[in-house]
């Protein structure tokens, strides 16, 4: 296995170029284009708007029916891209015999991290997400919020340059939600973070860039400043029309 | 308070009071969280992938093969029909192997595994290769072990053992392609039981079907069928892996 320890500080660009995804007679994403840079991008849309399909295409889980997604010119289907990717799906499971620590070590191995480095990084992340005390307990005994925090730790294992979070605040209580937003804001200083949600307040204050989706199409995209007024009101107005 | 300090304070509040991590380590982590060095895999080798997956294959999958080996050792002595009884056990082995290769779907890990450097496809190939080779080795070992007690060549004995195994694998892999199969991962267990029952009936020495094959020197037909079915299993498995994307979408 060839290894590299470099973390590129170069300009990062995730380019979505006229991407569509069709399932039989339903178009989930329709000719969507956007370019994401370092910082937090909030992806807003109602349930069924096509957010998850778009995120899965960005992660290489789904192949677009047409169009192309590239990271710094590299197609997202490449192994090289997956080694800089962190992904938290909306829902995920776990092998029943896995403890929290096993879960992180397993994904560290799949991300190609050497064992000793994986152990250090896992301990560090378990400590950070407040699961160090329960790291040897089976994941199936974890509460929803604990599992979500484990998922976040998993996504951060390889210090991703591209971090994709699908409804990451689902299952977190209101206090954890607020704290989570701040964590994401911190990570967004050095990585491309795409965060999908249907709750406007999740992204209103931390997102540098907003994408709004409706029926598979990009309804609106751009920067949102406090001087622009309430994002929630704008969102509701756009979606009513 | 600066925005950075405020963020840091909020980060420290991220967790429940009783779960609050050591602040010293927390500070170190925050400095390091996204800017530290990390070793990244840029090219994956087959041996590394196999080594990783060997550790994560459940004991049940290894034990199933070893149990059949043990059963073979126990029932062979003084029993000329032992090959038939052992053959009837191999569908169970096929069922366990097939279940193990697709446990990512059964436990909701598929989507996460698809986005790692070693993707889900590599994982499934690795599990299939490891367990498939192990099972074949065990069945070949049994054929050698019982060669003194059966009036057949080692190859023909192996063909008898492997045919119900491969038929179960084909059935299970075909089932995996259906919505029912995807939503009922243990459905192939019923299929394995059916094939086990049919196998014993089909292979009894005085069966009108078995006689022409074994007694009149047409054993090569069974050997050829085994080779053909082995190729079919590999082809079907590869086709199923290509369907991973669609399966993930449905499972989710």
PDB file of C-alpha atoms in Angstrom, chain B residues 3-132:
ATOM      1  CA  UNK B   3     -15.093  34.110  18.333  1.00  0.00           C
ATOM      2  CA  UNK B   4     -12.435  31.390  18.512  1.00  0.00           C
ATOM      3  CA  UNK B   5     -12.499  31.334  22.300  1.00  0.00           C
ATOM      4  CA  UNK B   6     -16.279  31.258  22.247  1.00  0.00           C
ATOM      5  CA  UNK B   7     -16.212  28.309  19.848  1.00  0.00           C
ATOM      6  CA  UNK B   8     -13.759  26.495  22.073  1.00  0.00           C
ATOM      7  CA  UNK B   9     -15.951  27.042  25.091  1.00  0.00           C
ATOM      8  CA  UNK B  10     -18.988  25.807  23.245  1.00  0.00           C
ATOM      9  CA  UNK B  11     -17.059  22.775  22.038  1.00  0.00           C
ATOM     10  CA  UNK B  12     -16.171  21.932  25.597  1.00  0.00           C
ATOM     11  CA  UNK B  13     -19.874  22.075  26.416  1.00  0.00           C
ATOM     12  CA  UNK B  14     -20.711  19.681  23.610  1.00  0.00           C
ATOM     13  CA  UNK B  15     -21.050  16.712  25.907  1.00  0.00           C
ATOM     14  CA  UNK B  16     -23.020  15.755  28.963  1.00  0.00           C
ATOM     15  CA  UNK B  17     -21.376  16.800  32.245  1.00  0.00           C
ATOM     16  CA  UNK B  18     -20.711  13.204  33.327  1.00  0.00           C
ATOM     17  CA  UNK B  19     -19.132  12.444  29.971  1.00  0.00           C
ATOM     18  CA  UNK B  20     -17.004  15.544  29.822  1.00  0.00           C
ATOM     19  CA  UNK B  21     -13.560  14.662  28.551  1.00  0.00           C
ATOM     20  CA  UNK B  22     -10.282  15.640  30.116  1.00  0.00           C
ATOM     21  CA  UNK B  23      -9.945  19.381  29.293  1.00  0.00           C
ATOM     22  CA  UNK B  24      -6.195  19.098  28.731  1.00  0.00           C
ATOM     23  CA  UNK B  25      -6.658  16.397  26.119  1.00  0.00           C
ATOM     24  CA  UNK B  26      -9.567  18.328  24.663  1.00  0.00           C
ATOM     25  CA  UNK B  27      -7.409  21.383  24.076  1.00  0.00           C
ATOM     26  CA  UNK B  28      -4.784  19.231  22.385  1.00  0.00           C
ATOM     27  CA  UNK B  29      -7.430  17.623  20.248  1.00  0.00           C
ATOM     28  CA  UNK B  30      -8.925  20.929  19.161  1.00  0.00           C
ATOM     29  CA  UNK B  31      -5.529  22.095  18.010  1.00  0.00           C
ATOM     30  CA  UNK B  32      -5.096  18.861  16.153  1.00  0.00           C
ATOM     31  CA  UNK B  33      -8.634  17.967  15.100  1.00  0.00           C
ATOM     32  CA  UNK B  34      -8.404  18.780  11.432  1.00  0.00           C
ATOM     33  CA  UNK B  35      -4.899  20.054  10.889  1.00  0.00           C
ATOM     34  CA  UNK B  36      -2.702  17.227  12.197  1.00  0.00           C
ATOM     35  CA  UNK B  37      -0.856  14.757  10.051  1.00  0.00           C
ATOM     36  CA  UNK B  38      -2.623  11.654   8.902  1.00  0.00           C
ATOM     37  CA  UNK B  39      -1.513   8.620   6.956  1.00  0.00           C
ATOM     38  CA  UNK B  40      -3.669   8.144   3.931  1.00  0.00           C
ATOM     39  CA  UNK B  41      -3.945   5.072   1.763  1.00  0.00           C
ATOM     40  CA  UNK B  42      -3.386   5.974  -1.862  1.00  0.00           C
ATOM     41  CA  UNK B  43      -3.224   2.481  -3.313  1.00  0.00           C
ATOM     42  CA  UNK B  44      -4.742  -0.672  -1.919  1.00  0.00           C
ATOM     43  CA  UNK B  45      -3.214  -4.095  -2.184  1.00  0.00           C
ATOM     44  CA  UNK B  46      -5.154  -7.357  -2.158  1.00  0.00           C
ATOM     45  CA  UNK B  47      -3.113  -8.893   0.665  1.00  0.00           C
ATOM     46  CA  UNK B  48      -3.795  -5.921   2.975  1.00  0.00           C
ATOM     47  CA  UNK B  49      -7.510  -6.069   2.215  1.00  0.00           C
ATOM     48  CA  UNK B  50      -7.613  -9.824   2.910  1.00  0.00           C
ATOM     49  CA  UNK B  51      -5.698  -9.405   6.169  1.00  0.00           C
ATOM     50  CA  UNK B  52      -8.128  -6.746   7.387  1.00  0.00           C
ATOM     51  CA  UNK B  53     -11.196  -8.775   6.540  1.00  0.00           C
ATOM     52  CA  UNK B  54      -9.908 -12.083   8.006  1.00  0.00           C
ATOM     53  CA  UNK B  55     -10.013 -10.412  11.425  1.00  0.00           C
ATOM     54  CA  UNK B  56     -13.600  -9.290  10.997  1.00  0.00           C
ATOM     55  CA  UNK B  57     -15.163 -12.525   9.744  1.00  0.00           C
ATOM     56  CA  UNK B  58     -17.382 -13.949  12.444  1.00  0.00           C
ATOM     57  CA  UNK B  59     -16.305 -17.093  14.296  1.00  0.00           C
ATOM     58  CA  UNK B  60     -19.572 -18.714  13.231  1.00  0.00           C
ATOM     59  CA  UNK B  61     -18.383 -18.761   9.599  1.00  0.00           C
ATOM     60  CA  UNK B  62     -15.147 -20.572  10.487  1.00  0.00           C
ATOM     61  CA  UNK B  63     -16.885 -22.886  12.953  1.00  0.00           C
ATOM     62  CA  UNK B  64     -19.494 -24.004  10.404  1.00  0.00           C
ATOM     63  CA  UNK B  65     -16.734 -25.399   8.158  1.00  0.00           C
ATOM     64  CA  UNK B  66     -14.872 -26.939  11.081  1.00  0.00           C
ATOM     65  CA  UNK B  67     -18.078 -28.547  12.391  1.00  0.00           C
ATOM     66  CA  UNK B  68     -18.581 -30.271   9.056  1.00  0.00           C
ATOM     67  CA  UNK B  69     -14.986 -31.455   9.151  1.00  0.00           C
ATOM     68  CA  UNK B  70     -15.590 -32.833  12.651  1.00  0.00           C
ATOM     69  CA  UNK B  71     -18.866 -34.436  11.584  1.00  0.00           C
ATOM     70  CA  UNK B  72     -17.067 -36.052   8.660  1.00  0.00           C
ATOM     71  CA  UNK B  73     -14.441 -37.495  10.991  1.00  0.00           C
ATOM     72  CA  UNK B  74     -17.110 -38.871  13.335  1.00  0.00           C
ATOM     73  CA  UNK B  75     -19.542 -40.397  10.852  1.00  0.00           C
ATOM     74  CA  UNK B  76     -17.130 -41.776   8.298  1.00  0.00           C
ATOM     75  CA  UNK B  77     -15.714 -44.844  10.059  1.00  0.00           C
ATOM     76  CA  UNK B  78     -17.527 -48.016   9.071  1.00  0.00           C
ATOM     77  CA  UNK B  79     -20.202 -46.122   7.223  1.00  0.00           C
ATOM     78  CA  UNK B  80     -20.053 -46.523   3.443  1.00  0.00           C
ATOM     79  CA  UNK B  81     -22.813 -43.925   2.932  1.00  0.00           C
ATOM     80  CA  UNK B  82     -20.985 -41.249   4.904  1.00  0.00           C
ATOM     81  CA  UNK B  83     -20.301 -39.128   1.821  1.00  0.00           C
ATOM     82  CA  UNK B  84     -24.038 -38.712   1.346  1.00  0.00           C
ATOM     83  CA  UNK B  85     -24.599 -37.596   4.900  1.00  0.00           C
ATOM     84  CA  UNK B  86     -21.705 -35.159   4.760  1.00  0.00           C
ATOM     85  CA  UNK B  87     -22.899 -33.792   1.406  1.00  0.00           C
ATOM     86  CA  UNK B  88     -26.269 -33.049   2.995  1.00  0.00           C
ATOM     87  CA  UNK B  89     -24.505 -30.788   5.501  1.00  0.00           C
ATOM     88  CA  UNK B  90     -22.744 -28.608   2.937  1.00  0.00           C
ATOM     89  CA  UNK B  91     -25.789 -26.421   2.080  1.00  0.00           C
ATOM     90  CA  UNK B  92     -25.593 -25.150   5.661  1.00  0.00           C
ATOM     91  CA  UNK B  93     -21.977 -24.158   5.047  1.00  0.00           C
ATOM     92  CA  UNK B  94     -22.979 -22.356   1.842  1.00  0.00           C
ATOM     93  CA  UNK B  95     -25.728 -20.514   3.707  1.00  0.00           C
ATOM     94  CA  UNK B  96     -23.359 -19.314   6.434  1.00  0.00           C
ATOM     95  CA  UNK B  97     -20.781 -18.216   3.836  1.00  0.00           C
ATOM     96  CA  UNK B  98     -23.312 -16.298   1.760  1.00  0.00           C
ATOM     97  CA  UNK B  99     -24.776 -14.576   4.825  1.00  0.00           C
ATOM     98  CA  UNK B 100     -21.283 -13.528   5.910  1.00  0.00           C
ATOM     99  CA  UNK B 101     -20.458 -11.944   2.543  1.00  0.00           C
ATOM    100  CA  UNK B 102     -23.489  -9.675   2.718  1.00  0.00           C
ATOM    101  CA  UNK B 103     -23.684  -8.836   6.386  1.00  0.00           C
ATOM    102  CA  UNK B 104     -22.882  -5.209   5.553  1.00  0.00           C
ATOM    103  CA  UNK B 105     -26.430  -4.923   4.201  1.00  0.00           C
ATOM    104  CA  UNK B 106     -28.027  -6.903   7.003  1.00  0.00           C
ATOM    105  CA  UNK B 107     -26.521  -4.604   9.648  1.00  0.00           C
ATOM    106  CA  UNK B 108     -26.816  -1.267   7.815  1.00  0.00           C
ATOM    107  CA  UNK B 109     -23.056  -0.821   7.348  1.00  0.00           C
ATOM    108  CA  UNK B 110     -23.086  -0.894   3.540  1.00  0.00           C
ATOM    109  CA  UNK B 111     -23.395   2.837   2.948  1.00  0.00           C
ATOM    110  CA  UNK B 112     -20.541   3.715   5.298  1.00  0.00           C
ATOM    111  CA  UNK B 113     -18.334   0.956   3.905  1.00  0.00           C
ATOM    112  CA  UNK B 114     -18.934   2.202   0.368  1.00  0.00           C
ATOM    113  CA  UNK B 115     -17.277   5.519   1.189  1.00  0.00           C
ATOM    114  CA  UNK B 116     -14.028   4.246   2.715  1.00  0.00           C
ATOM    115  CA  UNK B 117     -10.748   3.865   0.826  1.00  0.00           C
ATOM    116  CA  UNK B 118     -11.306   0.088   0.865  1.00  0.00           C
ATOM    117  CA  UNK B 119     -14.798   0.220  -0.542  1.00  0.00           C
ATOM    118  CA  UNK B 120     -17.687  -2.172   0.009  1.00  0.00           C
ATOM    119  CA  UNK B 121     -16.887  -3.985  -3.241  1.00  0.00           C
ATOM    120  CA  UNK B 122     -13.383  -4.827  -2.052  1.00  0.00           C
ATOM    121  CA  UNK B 123     -14.798  -5.904   1.293  1.00  0.00           C
ATOM    122  CA  UNK B 124     -17.314  -8.264  -0.277  1.00  0.00           C
ATOM    123  CA  UNK B 125     -14.744  -9.679  -2.708  1.00  0.00           C
ATOM    124  CA  UNK B 126     -12.316 -10.226   0.160  1.00  0.00           C
ATOM    125  CA  UNK B 127     -14.870 -12.008   2.358  1.00  0.00           C
ATOM    126  CA  UNK B 128     -16.027 -14.171  -0.564  1.00  0.00           C
ATOM    127  CA  UNK B 129     -12.473 -15.087  -1.488  1.00  0.00           C
ATOM    128  CA  UNK B 130     -11.388 -15.888   2.084  1.00  0.00           C
ATOM    129  CA  UNK B 131     -14.417 -17.966   3.026  1.00  0.00           C
ATOM    130  CA  UNK B 132     -14.819 -19.555  -0.417  1.00  0.00           C
TER     131      UNK B 132
END
